[in-house]
Amino acid sequence: MAAGELLGSRSAGSGAADAATRLPSGRWRRLAAPSGPPTPLRGLDAAWDAVVACAVPWVPRRRRCLRRAERVLALAAGLEALPTAELAEQTRAVAERFRLGRDTAADLDLAFAVVREQATRVLGLRAYPVQVAAAIAMERGAIAEVATGEGKTLIATMPAVLAGWRGRGCHVLTANDYLAARDAEKMRPVYEACGLTVASVVDATPQEARTAAYAAGVTYTTNKEAAADFLRDRIVAGRDACLADGLLRELVRGAGLGSGRGVAGVQRGLEHAIVDEADAVLIDEGTTPLIISGEAPSPGREQAHREAVGHADAFSRGRDYRVDERFREVVMTPAGRARVARLAGTSSGIWSGRRRAEELLNQAITARELYLAGRDYVVQDGRVVIVDAFNGRLMPDRSWSDGLHQAVEAKERLALSPPRETLARISFQRFFRHYRHLSGMTGTAREERRELWKTYRCPVVALPTHRRPQRRDQGIRITRSRDSRIAEVVRDTQEKRSVGRPVLIGTRSVAESERLSEGLEAAGIPHRVLNAVRHGEEAAVVAGAGEVGRVTLATNMAGRGTDIALGEGVAELGGLHVIVCGMNDARRVDRQLFGRAARQGEPGSAVMVCSLQDGLPVQHAPRVVRATLGRLFPRGVLRLAQRRAQNRARSQRAGVLKRDRWLAESLGFAGIE
């Protein structure tokens, strides 16, 4: 259906004055917006920007935000005695100044005070000074590092209300659909008290409801949904990517100036974004492109993937190919290429071409060697479902590109999904740089502060906790093998559970969580498992993880966005004990897991149990280093592997930025990503 059919037609005689009264201002803003984010700097500009990135953390933003929070609290104290009607009138007055764009620095302080008081009255939640300071930092376009459990859901309402008052919409982007729907409903009374509407957009939201949801003052959604809707809008808009092109095309078509034909879409533009769990969304997802694709069936190609599995059985590791664990790729040896050439010389059809044959075999071997069930994917209802490497969540709507997904399906002897052709694509790095105002919050951002500045122009403001932390970090315990590591985790769990303390165990993969579950069962320890396969009761499982004697086993998804409340009497026993089973590729993830314990000044403890046979050192520490230094400096080897993993991830994200720049320069005429 054409875009004009979606919007309906208008008479050709419509004029500019008539259009100004009928065309939504959001449409004008979207068409008038630049076609893409700023181009990354080069040469001396890039070198100077790197120097600035080093200096950014030294700016005293934390002290300024805390000082301003004190002024806000002084204003809020004067609002506490106001009757409800007078507070509502005060709210309407300050909202009007923001809507007209006449707000001053004094109005900004008053606005924070008003929102804080409204939240206190309608929810019974009074924002602490640190929470107000975090909201101020986000209003200034920063990433606020706020410790786990400090109430980020409430913090987000303050800058979101101010953005909503300005009338251009605000997207609050959360980690998953559940949190988006939950937070929108939970914070609805605050927004309504401030005169704003709020809505959520999740995977199940029908198309017609999305336009209304994005038209709300504040919209809760996920980065995946927001980016996908952005791409779909660009596809519908076609080449009308700027105001002049759009209006000229309407005149040429005879639809009338301002008819809106050809520029339909569910979003009204990308104005203001507040990113929850900003490190996961802006950094970990940075290398993942979002692709809108359509099916392109190719029966011959599907059959070739099945045949490739059989042919690959004749290829042996070391002789015909080598596996680069660090870069996750398979490289054919000269002997392997000779074998491929012989196969192509005796085959017909798609296998008769040597390059195509090598590509198919490489995919089949890659699927066999590097993509493992329980770690990289699970099989559900006859489908291969990808598992997010950073948080252990299922991603049922995503697939690997370039035939790799079909190769994995063929390996598992499943029905092959048809190949797909790309209609539009955008990296999350490029997508978030489209927003005019970007900010976020997370418990772990300091490690990536330079990259956040260089990529998104967002400084990091690390704020203190409201109460003094009482967590006892027990460091790293290193065992000889993965089996002995599991035995150590079981022993530590039994010890803590014997005195009634709850235990939360975090693992890197689904397969690891299942193996550890078997070890706990063999020791007679009752427990609950939360991973990509058993995620149906995530909120209930994590929320109950703080009860007396409770043992919860989870992948890295555990607890992001869900508070683990301690049961009665647990604090006196020592609080929640967290066991991180195996070092993660990013130190931020380790800190995130440690942060599950001792929230909001409560007692707790955390320990990491590792082995040199774990995936991280095997993949990122050279074999000679593990063999020579592993016994003497095992902790150093693990830290080396983690640094190499982090550097490789940063390099990949830099590569994505270079690709974005190339696309902008070489394919700018296309109008859409």
PDB file of N, CA, C and O in Angstrom, residues 203-230:
ATOM      1  N   ASP A 203       6.727  -5.338  21.914  1.00  0.00           N
ATOM      2  CA  ASP A 203       6.688  -6.135  20.686  1.00  0.00           C
ATOM      3  C   ASP A 203       5.260  -6.441  20.256  1.00  0.00           C
ATOM      4  O   ASP A 203       4.958  -6.482  19.061  1.00  0.00           O
ATOM      5  N   ALA A 204       4.358  -6.643  21.231  1.00  0.00           N
ATOM      6  CA  ALA A 204       2.985  -7.024  20.913  1.00  0.00           C
ATOM      7  C   ALA A 204       2.083  -5.833  20.598  1.00  0.00           C
ATOM      8  O   ALA A 204       0.905  -6.019  20.282  1.00  0.00           O
ATOM      9  N   THR A 205       2.587  -4.607  20.677  1.00  0.00           N
ATOM     10  CA  THR A 205       1.763  -3.429  20.415  1.00  0.00           C
ATOM     11  C   THR A 205       1.370  -3.379  18.944  1.00  0.00           C
ATOM     12  O   THR A 205       2.242  -3.375  18.067  1.00  0.00           O
ATOM     13  N   PRO A 206       0.062  -3.352  18.624  1.00  0.00           N
ATOM     14  CA  PRO A 206      -0.354  -3.314  17.212  1.00  0.00           C
ATOM     15  C   PRO A 206       0.062  -2.011  16.540  1.00  0.00           C
ATOM     16  O   PRO A 206       0.288  -0.989  17.203  1.00  0.00           O
ATOM     17  N   GLN A 207       0.131  -2.046  15.229  1.00  0.00           N
ATOM     18  CA  GLN A 207       0.637  -0.907  14.475  1.00  0.00           C
ATOM     19  C   GLN A 207      -0.182   0.352  14.718  1.00  0.00           C
ATOM     20  O   GLN A 207       0.367   1.442  14.901  1.00  0.00           O
ATOM     21  N   GLU A 208      -1.517   0.224  14.739  1.00  0.00           N
ATOM     22  CA  GLU A 208      -2.346   1.417  14.887  1.00  0.00           C
ATOM     23  C   GLU A 208      -2.201   2.053  16.263  1.00  0.00           C
ATOM     24  O   GLU A 208      -2.387   3.261  16.432  1.00  0.00           O
ATOM     25  N   ALA A 209      -1.832   1.238  17.268  1.00  0.00           N
ATOM     26  CA  ALA A 209      -1.668   1.779  18.619  1.00  0.00           C
ATOM     27  C   ALA A 209      -0.312   2.448  18.809  1.00  0.00           C
ATOM     28  O   ALA A 209      -0.136   3.235  19.745  1.00  0.00           O
ATOM     29  N   ARG A 210       0.631   2.165  17.948  1.00  0.00           N
ATOM     30  CA  ARG A 210       1.970   2.731  18.111  1.00  0.00           C
ATOM     31  C   ARG A 210       1.984   4.234  17.866  1.00  0.00           C
ATOM     32  O   ARG A 210       2.675   4.981  18.558  1.00  0.00           O
ATOM     33  N   THR A 211       1.243   4.693  16.879  1.00  0.00           N
ATOM     34  CA  THR A 211       1.206   6.128  16.600  1.00  0.00           C
ATOM     35  C   THR A 211       0.702   6.890  17.813  1.00  0.00           C
ATOM     36  O   THR A 211       1.274   7.916  18.202  1.00  0.00           O
ATOM     37  N   ALA A 212      -0.379   6.394  18.433  1.00  0.00           N
ATOM     38  CA  ALA A 212      -0.909   7.052  19.628  1.00  0.00           C
ATOM     39  C   ALA A 212       0.076   6.984  20.779  1.00  0.00           C
ATOM     40  O   ALA A 212       0.217   7.936  21.552  1.00  0.00           O
ATOM     41  N   ALA A 213       0.777   5.858  20.904  1.00  0.00           N
ATOM     42  CA  ALA A 213       1.739   5.712  22.001  1.00  0.00           C
ATOM     43  C   ALA A 213       2.905   6.682  21.848  1.00  0.00           C
ATOM     44  O   ALA A 213       3.343   7.299  22.826  1.00  0.00           O
ATOM     45  N   TYR A 214       3.404   6.839  20.620  1.00  0.00           N
ATOM     46  CA  TYR A 214       4.516   7.778  20.406  1.00  0.00           C
ATOM     47  C   TYR A 214       4.054   9.229  20.497  1.00  0.00           C
ATOM     48  O   TYR A 214       4.892  10.128  20.685  1.00  0.00           O
ATOM     49  N   ALA A 215       2.757   9.464  20.348  1.00  0.00           N
ATOM     50  CA  ALA A 215       2.240  10.828  20.486  1.00  0.00           C
ATOM     51  C   ALA A 215       2.058  11.233  21.943  1.00  0.00           C
ATOM     52  O   ALA A 215       1.808  12.410  22.230  1.00  0.00           O
ATOM     53  N   ALA A 216       2.185  10.282  22.878  1.00  0.00           N
ATOM     54  CA  ALA A 216       2.061  10.603  24.297  1.00  0.00           C
ATOM     55  C   ALA A 216       3.216  11.494  24.736  1.00  0.00           C
ATOM     56  O   ALA A 216       4.264  11.565  24.091  1.00  0.00           O
ATOM     57  N   GLY A 217       3.022  12.170  25.861  1.00  0.00           N
ATOM     58  CA  GLY A 217       4.076  13.035  26.370  1.00  0.00           C
ATOM     59  C   GLY A 217       5.344  12.275  26.673  1.00  0.00           C
ATOM     60  O   GLY A 217       6.453  12.751  26.401  1.00  0.00           O
ATOM     61  N   VAL A 218       5.200  11.065  27.237  1.00  0.00           N
ATOM     62  CA  VAL A 218       6.339  10.205  27.563  1.00  0.00           C
ATOM     63  C   VAL A 218       6.018   8.803  27.077  1.00  0.00           C
ATOM     64  O   VAL A 218       4.922   8.285  27.348  1.00  0.00           O
ATOM     65  N   THR A 219       6.943   8.188  26.364  1.00  0.00           N
ATOM     66  CA  THR A 219       6.750   6.846  25.814  1.00  0.00           C
ATOM     67  C   THR A 219       7.837   5.921  26.319  1.00  0.00           C
ATOM     68  O   THR A 219       9.023   6.191  26.122  1.00  0.00           O
ATOM     69  N   TYR A 220       7.427   4.843  26.982  1.00  0.00           N
ATOM     70  CA  TYR A 220       8.367   3.812  27.429  1.00  0.00           C
ATOM     71  C   TYR A 220       8.435   2.721  26.371  1.00  0.00           C
ATOM     72  O   TYR A 220       7.404   2.211  25.923  1.00  0.00           O
ATOM     73  N   THR A 221       9.637   2.362  25.981  1.00  0.00           N
ATOM     74  CA  THR A 221       9.809   1.298  24.998  1.00  0.00           C
ATOM     75  C   THR A 221      11.228   0.752  25.120  1.00  0.00           C
ATOM     76  O   THR A 221      11.957   1.110  26.040  1.00  0.00           O
ATOM     77  N   THR A 222      11.616  -0.117  24.201  1.00  0.00           N
ATOM     78  CA  THR A 222      12.970  -0.659  24.188  1.00  0.00           C
ATOM     79  C   THR A 222      13.738  -0.072  23.014  1.00  0.00           C
ATOM     80  O   THR A 222      13.139   0.456  22.067  1.00  0.00           O
ATOM     81  N   ASN A 223      15.063  -0.179  23.054  1.00  0.00           N
ATOM     82  CA  ASN A 223      15.859   0.329  21.939  1.00  0.00           C
ATOM     83  C   ASN A 223      15.520  -0.401  20.647  1.00  0.00           C
ATOM     84  O   ASN A 223      15.509   0.190  19.567  1.00  0.00           O
ATOM     85  N   LYS A 224      15.218  -1.691  20.758  1.00  0.00           N
ATOM     86  CA  LYS A 224      14.877  -2.481  19.568  1.00  0.00           C
ATOM     87  C   LYS A 224      13.600  -1.977  18.914  1.00  0.00           C
ATOM     88  O   LYS A 224      13.543  -1.791  17.688  1.00  0.00           O
ATOM     89  N   GLU A 225      12.568  -1.730  19.714  1.00  0.00           N
ATOM     90  CA  GLU A 225      11.298  -1.275  19.151  1.00  0.00           C
ATOM     91  C   GLU A 225      11.418   0.128  18.579  1.00  0.00           C
ATOM     92  O   GLU A 225      10.906   0.412  17.493  1.00  0.00           O
ATOM     93  N   ALA A 226      12.103   1.025  19.291  1.00  0.00           N
ATOM     94  CA  ALA A 226      12.244   2.401  18.812  1.00  0.00           C
ATOM     95  C   ALA A 226      13.026   2.440  17.505  1.00  0.00           C
ATOM     96  O   ALA A 226      12.652   3.154  16.560  1.00  0.00           O
ATOM     97  N   ALA A 227      14.117   1.675  17.430  1.00  0.00           N
ATOM     98  CA  ALA A 227      14.926   1.674  16.215  1.00  0.00           C
ATOM     99  C   ALA A 227      14.181   1.023  15.058  1.00  0.00           C
ATOM    100  O   ALA A 227      14.272   1.490  13.906  1.00  0.00           O
ATOM    101  N   ALA A 228      13.449  -0.053  15.329  1.00  0.00           N
ATOM    102  CA  ALA A 228      12.697  -0.720  14.265  1.00  0.00           C
ATOM    103  C   ALA A 228      11.608   0.192  13.715  1.00  0.00           C
ATOM    104  O   ALA A 228      11.405   0.273  12.489  1.00  0.00           O
ATOM    105  N   ASP A 229      10.907   0.895  14.586  1.00  0.00           N
ATOM    106  CA  ASP A 229       9.872   1.826  14.118  1.00  0.00           C
ATOM    107  C   ASP A 229      10.494   2.980  13.333  1.00  0.00           C
ATOM    108  O   ASP A 229       9.916   3.468  12.357  1.00  0.00           O
ATOM    109  N   PHE A 230      11.662   3.417  13.764  1.00  0.00           N
ATOM    110  CA  PHE A 230      12.371   4.468  13.030  1.00  0.00           C
ATOM    111  C   PHE A 230      12.691   4.007  11.607  1.00  0.00           C
ATOM    112  O   PHE A 230      12.471   4.746  10.635  1.00  0.00           O
TER     113      PHE A 230
END
